[in-house]
């Protein structure tokens, strides 16, 4: 891309911003006077490299260049985006924003990661910052709340979509924006439940992750409640449950006294719940779960899955593989593909091959429009050969060779490469062209037939496997 982002403050959020930009091809310059900043960011980057590419079936751009700077002016020089992620104190933010304004290009987007301050508060001393509030981990979760001048927010939104994020424009500035106000309400109620001995920290977490949290991941709040209203929809739900709002169920307008005893109670329960794992282990567990959930959402385009699909469509495709054949898949092995032995298990090889065959179908014109027209290819037979292990995080490339077959058949060899001089696996597959209305095999005509025949002819001079298993 040739663009540069400057990250001012390299804590958990700043490190996540650095990873999101860097893994999407941006150069990233970091300024943080903390002597441990580089170590902390490198730890975040390790997690991001392990997880973010696993959301996609295309390769992310080559990583940008990461640099650390002792001087803020050096870090922001030439930046297209400057993200302030310093501690949540208005006096510190005013000081840092003034330093940024003195050195950053006038054309740069100046975003603040603040979770609570309004743009009018951030800019009291003359800055032109917008709120660009992310959620942890920034490198995985797509939501960014944008608050501020409409023209600056629009420019920011365009950039954010290009790195796979979902910009949510907040209509009016308000303390804590949208999401954190909602989280604060839940957090207050949780504190009362612990303080009053109703539930432990672990029991509250179980109530979320075993129940409504799963619904929220794909539908949010209002769509979930619309379904709860049955066939009569939201109006029926409101009529049925609206009166509950006057009942004394919650304490949202009241706050428990923040005493040392309450802190000790909550911290002790949290240690008992999760203290057997390090923070890095918990981060990896979180990231693995998020990748699995978001890949599942990606299949239907729901929620965050739709954002990933839209971003993936922006990523360039590699055209030719190491053997001179067309590339049909290029991706990183996600954590969901790996078994108890630490390498890719059998089923994902077939899934990767199926994606390669689907891509080859698109290349010959048998795409979604063609299928909607009533014609498609069905897989009739597969044969997999495993030659070497493929580990988690490995970058794999699939090339597809059209071996032949008559008009009704398409005989393919999908080669799965994992960085070596020879394929790590091959999948020989036979596809039959089918009329979807009759479910009968028939020969394709027109462009699809021409392109299929063209690939078979073009690949005729390619080396063929020593032994073909599928008879055609």
Tab-separated table of C-alpha atoms in Angstrom:
chain	number	residue	atom	x	y	z
A	1	UNK	CA	0.000	0.000	0.000
A	2	UNK	CA	2.911	2.366	0.726
A	3	UNK	CA	1.006	4.056	3.562
A	4	UNK	CA	2.174	4.771	7.072
A	5	UNK	CA	0.359	4.684	10.397
A	6	UNK	CA	1.802	6.208	13.562
A	7	UNK	CA	0.777	4.646	16.870
A	8	UNK	CA	1.232	6.894	19.887
A	9	UNK	CA	1.055	4.705	22.987
A	10	UNK	CA	1.966	1.040	22.713
A	11	UNK	CA	-0.164	-0.602	25.374
A	12	UNK	CA	-2.793	-3.285	24.791
A	13	UNK	CA	-4.887	-1.092	22.474
A	14	UNK	CA	-1.968	0.639	20.766
A	15	UNK	CA	-0.321	-2.723	20.140
A	16	UNK	CA	-3.554	-4.023	18.641
A	17	UNK	CA	-3.742	-1.012	16.314
A	18	UNK	CA	-0.130	-1.588	15.261
A	19	UNK	CA	-0.882	-5.227	14.455
A	20	UNK	CA	-4.065	-4.416	12.488
A	21	UNK	CA	-2.282	-1.870	10.261
A	22	UNK	CA	0.966	-3.841	9.923
A	23	UNK	CA	-0.715	-7.096	8.893
A	24	UNK	CA	-2.707	-5.182	6.283
A	25	UNK	CA	0.422	-3.926	4.569
A	26	UNK	CA	0.907	-0.532	6.226
A	27	UNK	CA	4.225	0.696	7.574
A	28	UNK	CA	3.831	1.351	11.297
A	29	UNK	CA	5.825	3.741	13.459
A	30	UNK	CA	5.428	3.440	17.233
A	31	UNK	CA	6.164	6.046	19.880
A	32	UNK	CA	5.975	5.061	23.542
A	33	UNK	CA	8.468	6.125	26.233
A	34	UNK	CA	7.854	2.870	28.139
A	35	UNK	CA	11.064	0.815	28.029
A	36	UNK	CA	8.939	-2.336	27.751
A	37	UNK	CA	6.837	-1.089	24.815
A	38	UNK	CA	8.719	-3.011	22.137
A	39	UNK	CA	8.486	-6.290	24.052
A	40	UNK	CA	4.783	-5.813	24.725
A	41	UNK	CA	3.958	-4.980	21.094
A	42	UNK	CA	5.970	-7.931	19.814
A	43	UNK	CA	3.887	-10.202	22.076
A	44	UNK	CA	0.669	-8.758	20.623
A	45	UNK	CA	2.045	-9.184	17.091
A	46	UNK	CA	2.785	-12.850	17.709
A	47	UNK	CA	-0.853	-13.411	18.618
A	48	UNK	CA	-2.093	-11.352	15.674
A	49	UNK	CA	0.071	-13.205	13.148
A	50	UNK	CA	-1.239	-16.462	14.553
A	51	UNK	CA	-4.919	-15.524	14.328
A	52	UNK	CA	-5.913	-12.707	11.941
A	53	UNK	CA	-4.869	-14.350	8.635
A	54	UNK	CA	-6.849	-17.440	9.653
A	55	UNK	CA	-10.085	-15.528	9.014
A	56	UNK	CA	-9.422	-15.344	5.289
A	57	UNK	CA	-9.245	-17.566	2.224
A	58	UNK	CA	-6.956	-15.054	0.545
A	59	UNK	CA	-3.531	-13.945	1.639
A	60	UNK	CA	-3.274	-10.635	3.454
A	61	UNK	CA	-0.805	-8.146	1.923
A	62	UNK	CA	2.868	-8.540	2.804
A	63	UNK	CA	3.533	-7.045	6.218
A	64	UNK	CA	4.600	-3.438	6.349
A	65	UNK	CA	7.732	-2.218	8.082
A	66	UNK	CA	7.564	-1.760	11.863
A	67	UNK	CA	9.745	0.881	13.520
A	68	UNK	CA	10.110	2.276	17.046
A	69	UNK	CA	10.920	5.918	17.693
A	70	UNK	CA	12.267	7.809	20.690
A	71	UNK	CA	10.835	11.064	19.318
A	72	UNK	CA	7.126	11.592	18.651
A	73	UNK	CA	7.800	13.946	15.735
A	74	UNK	CA	9.834	11.266	13.959
A	75	UNK	CA	7.047	8.722	14.452
A	76	UNK	CA	4.282	10.868	12.930
A	77	UNK	CA	6.320	12.282	10.040
A	78	UNK	CA	4.696	11.308	6.738
A	79	UNK	CA	1.863	9.387	8.400
A	80	UNK	CA	-1.557	9.030	6.777
A	81	UNK	CA	-3.097	7.902	10.073
A	82	UNK	CA	-2.052	8.835	13.614
A	83	UNK	CA	-3.702	6.916	16.459
A	84	UNK	CA	-3.440	8.245	20.004
A	85	UNK	CA	-3.782	5.463	22.588
A	86	UNK	CA	-2.344	7.025	25.736
A	87	UNK	CA	-3.895	6.605	29.219
A	88	UNK	CA	-7.482	7.780	29.709
A	89	UNK	CA	-6.647	11.128	31.314
A	90	UNK	CA	-7.738	14.303	29.570
A	91	UNK	CA	-4.649	16.295	30.608
A	92	UNK	CA	-2.341	13.652	29.113
A	93	UNK	CA	-4.388	13.453	25.922
A	94	UNK	CA	-4.361	17.256	25.504
A	95	UNK	CA	-0.570	17.305	25.825
A	96	UNK	CA	-0.020	14.426	23.383
A	97	UNK	CA	-2.566	15.687	20.832
A	98	UNK	CA	-0.861	19.113	20.831
A	99	UNK	CA	2.501	17.446	20.108
A	100	UNK	CA	0.936	15.411	17.306
A	101	UNK	CA	-0.705	18.496	15.769
A	102	UNK	CA	2.681	20.258	15.725
A	103	UNK	CA	4.402	17.519	13.716
A	104	UNK	CA	1.906	15.348	11.808
A	105	UNK	CA	0.866	16.087	8.215
A	106	UNK	CA	-2.284	18.208	7.982
A	107	UNK	CA	-3.835	15.530	5.753
A	108	UNK	CA	-3.391	12.759	8.323
A	109	UNK	CA	-6.370	11.281	10.130
A	110	UNK	CA	-5.881	11.903	13.845
A	111	UNK	CA	-7.799	9.307	15.829
A	112	UNK	CA	-8.112	8.816	19.566
A	113	UNK	CA	-8.779	5.429	21.132
A	114	UNK	CA	-10.612	7.069	24.028
A	115	UNK	CA	-13.377	4.953	25.456
A	116	UNK	CA	-15.201	7.824	27.129
A	117	UNK	CA	-14.166	11.364	26.136
A	118	UNK	CA	-16.091	13.330	23.511
A	119	UNK	CA	-14.358	15.029	20.537
A	120	UNK	CA	-15.274	18.449	21.940
A	121	UNK	CA	-13.320	17.565	25.101
A	122	UNK	CA	-10.347	16.145	23.214
A	123	UNK	CA	-10.119	19.238	21.005
A	124	UNK	CA	-10.494	21.908	23.710
A	125	UNK	CA	-6.883	22.993	23.147
A	126	UNK	CA	-7.145	23.267	19.365
A	127	UNK	CA	-6.628	19.696	18.157
A	128	UNK	CA	-8.680	18.256	15.278
A	129	UNK	CA	-8.950	14.682	16.540
A	130	UNK	CA	-11.843	12.317	16.027
A	131	UNK	CA	-12.803	9.484	18.318
A	132	UNK	CA	-11.775	6.179	16.737
A	133	UNK	CA	-12.675	3.820	19.559
A	134	UNK	CA	-11.765	0.141	18.965
A	135	UNK	CA	-12.384	-3.050	20.913
A	136	UNK	CA	-9.848	-5.530	22.197
A	137	UNK	CA	-8.308	-7.362	20.416
A	138	UNK	CA	-8.135	-4.589	17.824
A	139	UNK	CA	-6.501	-6.889	15.281
A	140	UNK	CA	-9.531	-9.252	15.300
A	141	UNK	CA	-12.691	-7.382	16.314
A	142	UNK	CA	-13.949	-5.193	13.468
A	143	UNK	CA	-15.963	-2.531	15.324
A	144	UNK	CA	-14.616	1.035	15.456
A	145	UNK	CA	-16.826	3.821	16.836
A	146	UNK	CA	-16.196	7.079	14.973
A	147	UNK	CA	-17.263	10.396	16.502
A	148	UNK	CA	-16.371	13.859	15.274
A	149	UNK	CA	-16.319	16.072	12.210
A	150	UNK	CA	-18.243	14.287	9.425
A	151	UNK	CA	-15.607	14.852	6.721
A	152	UNK	CA	-12.806	13.491	8.911
A	153	UNK	CA	-14.937	10.531	9.988
A	154	UNK	CA	-15.786	9.688	6.365
A	155	UNK	CA	-12.109	9.731	5.432
A	156	UNK	CA	-11.328	7.548	8.443
A	157	UNK	CA	-14.122	5.119	7.574
A	158	UNK	CA	-12.723	4.621	4.064
A	159	UNK	CA	-9.292	3.746	5.456
A	160	UNK	CA	-10.713	1.459	8.139
A	161	UNK	CA	-12.739	-0.571	5.647
A	162	UNK	CA	-9.518	-1.108	3.716
A	163	UNK	CA	-7.961	-2.846	6.734
A	164	UNK	CA	-10.995	-5.034	7.412
A	165	UNK	CA	-12.801	-3.009	10.073
A	166	UNK	CA	-16.405	-1.905	10.569
A	167	UNK	CA	-16.705	1.860	11.187
A	168	UNK	CA	-19.839	2.778	13.150
A	169	UNK	CA	-20.695	6.472	12.854
A	170	UNK	CA	-22.001	7.820	16.165
A	171	UNK	CA	-24.690	10.397	15.317
A	172	UNK	CA	-24.107	12.681	18.289
A	173	UNK	CA	-21.212	12.943	20.668
A	174	UNK	CA	-21.983	11.506	24.082
A	175	UNK	CA	-19.899	10.291	26.999
A	176	UNK	CA	-18.657	6.712	26.389
A	177	UNK	CA	-20.157	6.656	22.874
A	178	UNK	CA	-22.491	3.670	22.217
A	179	UNK	CA	-20.953	0.319	23.032
A	180	UNK	CA	-19.232	1.285	26.272
A	181	UNK	CA	-22.450	2.786	27.647
A	182	UNK	CA	-24.097	-0.563	27.056
A	183	UNK	CA	-21.161	-2.456	28.571
A	184	UNK	CA	-21.153	-0.122	31.556
A	185	UNK	CA	-24.787	-0.974	32.303
A	186	UNK	CA	-24.026	-4.706	32.228
A	187	UNK	CA	-20.862	-4.160	34.285
A	188	UNK	CA	-22.735	-2.263	37.010
A	189	UNK	CA	-25.323	-4.993	37.345
A	190	UNK	CA	-22.579	-7.632	37.469
A	191	UNK	CA	-20.852	-5.759	40.310
A	192	UNK	CA	-24.076	-5.764	42.344
A	193	UNK	CA	-24.627	-9.494	41.713
A	194	UNK	CA	-21.150	-10.247	43.074
A	195	UNK	CA	-21.383	-7.811	45.972
A	196	UNK	CA	-24.780	-9.124	47.075
A	197	UNK	CA	-23.567	-12.743	46.931
A	198	UNK	CA	-26.010	-13.693	44.157
A	199	UNK	CA	-23.323	-14.966	41.767
A	200	UNK	CA	-19.567	-15.306	41.441
A	201	UNK	CA	-17.512	-13.835	38.611
A	202	UNK	CA	-17.363	-17.267	36.988
A	203	UNK	CA	-21.125	-17.833	37.221
A	204	UNK	CA	-21.815	-14.463	35.623
A	205	UNK	CA	-19.400	-15.243	32.787
A	206	UNK	CA	-21.088	-18.633	32.284
A	207	UNK	CA	-24.495	-16.945	32.039
A	208	UNK	CA	-23.171	-14.817	29.181
A	209	UNK	CA	-21.104	-17.327	27.217
A	210	UNK	CA	-23.527	-20.245	27.586
A	211	UNK	CA	-26.593	-18.214	26.690
A	212	UNK	CA	-27.288	-14.809	25.234
A	213	UNK	CA	-23.656	-14.071	24.368
A	214	UNK	CA	-23.875	-16.636	21.568
A	215	UNK	CA	-26.952	-14.890	20.180
A	216	UNK	CA	-25.425	-11.438	20.454
A	217	UNK	CA	-22.411	-12.480	18.371
A	218	UNK	CA	-24.581	-12.903	15.301
A	219	UNK	CA	-27.743	-10.842	15.884
A	220	UNK	CA	-27.108	-8.210	18.517
A	221	UNK	CA	-29.841	-7.137	20.932
A	222	UNK	CA	-32.856	-5.892	18.995
A	223	UNK	CA	-32.843	-8.599	16.324
A	224	UNK	CA	-32.588	-11.220	19.061
A	225	UNK	CA	-35.609	-9.747	20.841
A	226	UNK	CA	-37.542	-9.479	17.592
A	227	UNK	CA	-37.264	-13.258	17.269
A	228	UNK	CA	-38.284	-13.600	20.919
A	229	UNK	CA	-41.568	-11.934	19.953
A	230	UNK	CA	-42.439	-14.881	17.711
A	231	UNK	CA	-44.437	-14.418	14.522
A	232	UNK	CA	-45.863	-11.146	15.824
A	233	UNK	CA	-42.329	-9.704	15.954
A	234	UNK	CA	-40.961	-6.780	17.941
A	235	UNK	CA	-44.313	-5.142	18.679
A	236	UNK	CA	-45.502	-8.285	20.481
A	237	UNK	CA	-42.207	-8.563	22.385
A	238	UNK	CA	-42.480	-4.967	23.599
A	239	UNK	CA	-46.091	-5.449	24.643
A	240	UNK	CA	-45.184	-8.611	26.547
A	241	UNK	CA	-41.971	-7.514	28.241
A	242	UNK	CA	-42.171	-3.711	28.220
A	243	UNK	CA	-43.937	-3.553	31.606
A	244	UNK	CA	-40.907	-5.306	33.146
A	245	UNK	CA	-38.996	-2.039	32.778
A	246	UNK	CA	-40.937	-0.649	35.753
A	247	UNK	CA	-40.105	-3.638	37.941
A	248	UNK	CA	-37.178	-3.355	40.398
A	249	UNK	CA	-35.054	-5.971	38.609
A	250	UNK	CA	-31.889	-3.960	38.063
A	251	UNK	CA	-29.779	-1.385	39.853
A	252	UNK	CA	-28.538	0.397	36.757
A	253	UNK	CA	-29.032	3.866	38.256
A	254	UNK	CA	-27.188	2.905	41.426
A	255	UNK	CA	-23.553	1.933	41.932
A	256	UNK	CA	-22.120	-0.243	44.732
A	257	UNK	CA	-19.594	1.521	46.921
A	258	UNK	CA	-16.174	0.856	45.448
A	259	UNK	CA	-14.449	-0.418	48.598
A	260	UNK	CA	-11.272	-2.439	49.151
A	261	UNK	CA	-13.506	-5.301	50.303
A	262	UNK	CA	-15.372	-5.329	46.953
A	263	UNK	CA	-12.098	-5.215	45.031
A	264	UNK	CA	-10.699	-8.117	47.076
A	265	UNK	CA	-13.887	-10.128	46.598
A	266	UNK	CA	-13.950	-9.727	42.832
A	267	UNK	CA	-10.193	-10.127	42.369
A	268	UNK	CA	-10.167	-13.283	44.504
A	269	UNK	CA	-13.028	-14.858	42.578
A	270	UNK	CA	-11.389	-13.936	39.279
A	271	UNK	CA	-8.084	-15.504	40.397
A	272	UNK	CA	-9.910	-18.684	41.355
A	273	UNK	CA	-11.710	-18.686	38.011
A	274	UNK	CA	-8.808	-17.992	35.642
A	275	UNK	CA	-5.588	-17.742	37.649
A	276	UNK	CA	-4.350	-21.133	36.423
A	277	UNK	CA	-3.716	-19.598	32.974
A	278	UNK	CA	-1.271	-16.840	32.065
A	279	UNK	CA	-2.512	-13.720	30.299
A	280	UNK	CA	-0.871	-14.897	27.055
A	281	UNK	CA	-2.657	-18.255	27.321
A	282	UNK	CA	-5.966	-16.493	27.889
A	283	UNK	CA	-5.299	-14.217	24.899
A	284	UNK	CA	-4.633	-17.198	22.632
A	285	UNK	CA	-7.725	-18.984	23.919
A	286	UNK	CA	-9.759	-15.836	23.229
A	287	UNK	CA	-8.274	-15.433	19.743
A	288	UNK	CA	-8.815	-19.096	18.821
A	289	UNK	CA	-12.442	-18.878	19.923
A	290	UNK	CA	-12.993	-15.606	18.052
A	291	UNK	CA	-11.517	-16.999	14.841
A	292	UNK	CA	-13.769	-20.064	15.086
A	293	UNK	CA	-16.903	-17.992	15.776
A	294	UNK	CA	-16.122	-15.387	13.130
A	295	UNK	CA	-15.329	-18.023	10.489
A	296	UNK	CA	-18.686	-19.621	11.262
A	297	UNK	CA	-20.390	-16.233	10.881
A	298	UNK	CA	-18.491	-15.735	7.631
A	299	UNK	CA	-20.287	-18.704	6.071
A	300	UNK	CA	-23.619	-16.901	6.372
A	301	UNK	CA	-22.394	-13.311	6.159
A	302	UNK	CA	-23.935	-12.525	9.549
A	303	UNK	CA	-22.443	-9.886	11.832
A	304	UNK	CA	-18.651	-9.724	11.760
A	305	UNK	CA	-18.623	-12.457	9.116
A	306	UNK	CA	-19.934	-10.020	6.527
A	307	UNK	CA	-17.121	-7.576	7.319
A	308	UNK	CA	-14.487	-10.274	6.789
A	309	UNK	CA	-16.066	-11.347	3.495
A	310	UNK	CA	-16.143	-7.756	2.221
A	311	UNK	CA	-12.511	-7.194	3.234
A	312	UNK	CA	-11.431	-10.489	1.666
A	313	UNK	CA	-12.912	-9.370	-1.653
A	314	UNK	CA	-10.518	-6.382	-1.569
A	315	UNK	CA	-7.428	-8.562	-1.139
A	316	UNK	CA	-5.494	-9.315	-4.322
A	317	UNK	CA	-5.256	-12.834	-5.662
A	318	UNK	CA	-1.977	-14.466	-6.597
A	319	UNK	CA	-2.358	-15.590	-10.188
A	320	UNK	CA	0.406	-18.206	-10.797
A	321	UNK	CA	1.827	-20.774	-8.395
A	322	UNK	CA	5.293	-22.330	-8.034
A	323	UNK	CA	4.506	-24.899	-10.733
A	324	UNK	CA	3.218	-22.348	-13.255
A	325	UNK	CA	-0.402	-23.389	-12.725
A	326	UNK	CA	-3.207	-21.025	-11.678
A	327	UNK	CA	-3.520	-20.321	-7.951
A	328	UNK	CA	-6.988	-21.180	-6.665
A	329	UNK	CA	-6.446	-20.778	-2.897
A	330	UNK	CA	-3.884	-18.842	-0.896
A	331	UNK	CA	-4.380	-18.673	2.855
A	332	UNK	CA	-2.915	-19.254	6.302
A	333	UNK	CA	-3.854	-22.400	8.190
A	334	UNK	CA	-6.278	-21.245	10.931
A	335	UNK	CA	-6.341	-22.714	14.418
A	336	UNK	CA	-9.661	-24.396	13.609
A	337	UNK	CA	-7.887	-26.667	11.080
A	338	UNK	CA	-5.433	-28.148	13.584
A	339	UNK	CA	-5.826	-31.332	15.598
A	340	UNK	CA	-4.375	-32.608	18.879
A	341	UNK	CA	-1.095	-33.452	17.114
A	342	UNK	CA	-0.523	-29.810	16.254
A	343	UNK	CA	-0.854	-30.103	12.489
A	344	UNK	CA	-3.661	-29.842	9.960
A	345	UNK	CA	-5.969	-32.840	10.203
A	346	UNK	CA	-7.565	-34.781	7.358
A	347	UNK	CA	-10.866	-32.963	6.848
A	348	UNK	CA	-9.421	-29.478	6.179
A	349	UNK	CA	-7.357	-30.839	3.274
A	350	UNK	CA	-10.622	-31.752	1.588
A	351	UNK	CA	-12.167	-28.390	2.527
A	352	UNK	CA	-9.214	-26.516	1.046
A	353	UNK	CA	-9.441	-28.622	-2.108
A	354	UNK	CA	-13.166	-27.969	-2.360
A	355	UNK	CA	-12.500	-24.229	-2.169
A	356	UNK	CA	-9.894	-24.620	-4.914
A	357	UNK	CA	-12.371	-26.485	-7.108
A	358	UNK	CA	-15.006	-23.806	-6.438
A	359	UNK	CA	-12.536	-21.134	-7.486
A	360	UNK	CA	-11.695	-23.069	-10.654
A	361	UNK	CA	-15.415	-23.273	-11.420
A	362	UNK	CA	-15.573	-19.470	-11.129
A	363	UNK	CA	-12.586	-19.179	-13.484
A	364	UNK	CA	-14.392	-21.114	-16.218
A	365	UNK	CA	-17.615	-19.183	-15.695
A	366	UNK	CA	-19.535	-21.643	-13.497
A	367	UNK	CA	-20.006	-18.981	-10.842
A	368	UNK	CA	-22.946	-18.000	-8.611
A	369	UNK	CA	-24.858	-16.511	-11.561
A	370	UNK	CA	-24.370	-19.703	-13.559
A	371	UNK	CA	-25.626	-21.787	-10.635
A	372	UNK	CA	-28.641	-19.497	-10.219
A	373	UNK	CA	-29.361	-20.260	-13.867
A	374	UNK	CA	-29.798	-23.935	-13.032
A	375	UNK	CA	-26.432	-25.489	-13.941
A	376	UNK	CA	-23.459	-26.489	-11.822
A	377	UNK	CA	-20.686	-29.005	-11.221
A	378	UNK	CA	-21.039	-31.732	-8.592
A	379	UNK	CA	-18.084	-33.545	-7.054
A	380	UNK	CA	-18.285	-37.258	-7.825
A	381	UNK	CA	-14.998	-38.546	-6.441
A	382	UNK	CA	-11.920	-37.395	-4.488
A	383	UNK	CA	-8.583	-38.967	-3.700
A	384	UNK	CA	-6.182	-37.326	-1.218
A	385	UNK	CA	-2.472	-37.996	-0.911
A	386	UNK	CA	-0.598	-36.664	2.131
A	387	UNK	CA	3.137	-36.105	1.659
A	388	UNK	CA	4.189	-33.872	4.565
A	389	UNK	CA	2.731	-32.236	7.653
A	390	UNK	CA	1.202	-28.769	7.485
A	391	UNK	CA	1.425	-26.865	10.765
A	392	UNK	CA	-0.794	-24.221	12.293
A	393	UNK	CA	-0.030	-20.786	10.872
A	394	UNK	CA	1.549	-22.193	7.703
A	395	UNK	CA	0.975	-20.206	4.521
A	396	UNK	CA	-0.542	-22.563	1.952
A	397	UNK	CA	-1.044	-22.083	-1.767
A	398	UNK	CA	-3.212	-24.344	-3.916
A	399	UNK	CA	-2.653	-24.692	-7.652
A	400	UNK	CA	-5.130	-26.473	-9.890
A	401	UNK	CA	-4.333	-28.545	-12.955
A	402	UNK	CA	-7.061	-29.512	-15.409
A	403	UNK	CA	-6.136	-33.116	-16.200
A	404	UNK	CA	-8.895	-33.729	-18.709
A	405	UNK	CA	-12.205	-35.534	-19.144
A	406	UNK	CA	-14.957	-35.314	-21.719
A	407	UNK	CA	-17.532	-32.528	-21.867
A	408	UNK	CA	-19.602	-33.813	-18.963
A	409	UNK	CA	-16.608	-34.403	-16.716
A	410	UNK	CA	-13.911	-32.181	-15.322
A	411	UNK	CA	-10.886	-33.988	-13.903
A	412	UNK	CA	-8.763	-31.771	-11.630
A	413	UNK	CA	-5.638	-32.108	-9.537
A	414	UNK	CA	-5.431	-29.631	-6.645
A	415	UNK	CA	-1.893	-29.334	-5.316
A	416	UNK	CA	-1.473	-27.964	-1.800
A	417	UNK	CA	1.869	-26.229	-1.276
A	418	UNK	CA	3.246	-25.226	2.125
A	419	UNK	CA	6.554	-23.633	1.232
A	420	UNK	CA	8.551	-26.631	0.046
A	421	UNK	CA	9.815	-27.585	-3.404
A	422	UNK	CA	7.006	-30.095	-3.822
A	423	UNK	CA	3.359	-30.232	-2.768
A	424	UNK	CA	2.553	-31.180	0.818
A	425	UNK	CA	-0.588	-32.906	-0.466
A	426	UNK	CA	-2.615	-33.416	-3.620
A	427	UNK	CA	-6.317	-33.949	-4.087
A	428	UNK	CA	-7.467	-35.569	-7.295
A	429	UNK	CA	-11.105	-34.743	-7.920
A	430	UNK	CA	-13.736	-35.566	-10.537
A	431	UNK	CA	-16.564	-33.113	-11.157
A	432	UNK	CA	-19.720	-33.850	-13.145
A	433	UNK	CA	-21.694	-31.122	-14.894
A	434	UNK	CA	-25.323	-31.272	-13.747
A	435	UNK	CA	-28.683	-29.768	-14.687
A	436	UNK	CA	-30.012	-28.706	-11.276
A	437	UNK	CA	-33.654	-29.004	-12.328
A	438	UNK	CA	-33.385	-32.656	-13.396
A	439	UNK	CA	-30.307	-33.572	-11.302
A	440	UNK	CA	-28.982	-35.318	-14.405
A	441	UNK	CA	-25.484	-35.155	-15.832
A	442	UNK	CA	-25.198	-33.126	-19.015
A	443	UNK	CA	-22.450	-31.462	-21.030
A	444	UNK	CA	-21.881	-27.726	-20.521
A	445	UNK	CA	-22.261	-25.380	-23.474
A	446	UNK	CA	-21.122	-21.903	-24.420
A	447	UNK	CA	-18.485	-20.024	-22.440
A	448	UNK	CA	-18.148	-22.618	-19.672
A	449	UNK	CA	-17.478	-25.408	-22.163
A	450	UNK	CA	-14.978	-23.257	-24.061
A	451	UNK	CA	-13.075	-22.186	-20.967
A	452	UNK	CA	-12.974	-25.690	-19.500
A	453	UNK	CA	-11.620	-27.068	-22.760
A	454	UNK	CA	-9.120	-24.206	-22.914
A	455	UNK	CA	-7.692	-25.021	-19.498
A	456	UNK	CA	-7.451	-28.727	-20.324
A	457	UNK	CA	-5.528	-27.883	-23.508
A	458	UNK	CA	-3.309	-25.315	-21.747
A	459	UNK	CA	-2.375	-27.810	-19.026
A	460	UNK	CA	-1.713	-30.705	-21.397
A	461	UNK	CA	2.039	-30.063	-21.334
A	462	UNK	CA	2.203	-29.936	-17.532
A	463	UNK	CA	3.743	-32.945	-15.754
A	464	UNK	CA	1.046	-35.387	-14.762
A	465	UNK	CA	0.986	-37.502	-11.604
A	466	UNK	CA	2.774	-40.816	-11.930
A	467	UNK	CA	-0.435	-42.638	-11.126
A	468	UNK	CA	-3.997	-41.378	-11.488
A	469	UNK	CA	-6.482	-43.044	-9.191
A	470	UNK	CA	-9.781	-41.748	-10.569
A	471	UNK	CA	-10.872	-43.415	-13.778
A	472	UNK	CA	-12.450	-41.007	-16.234
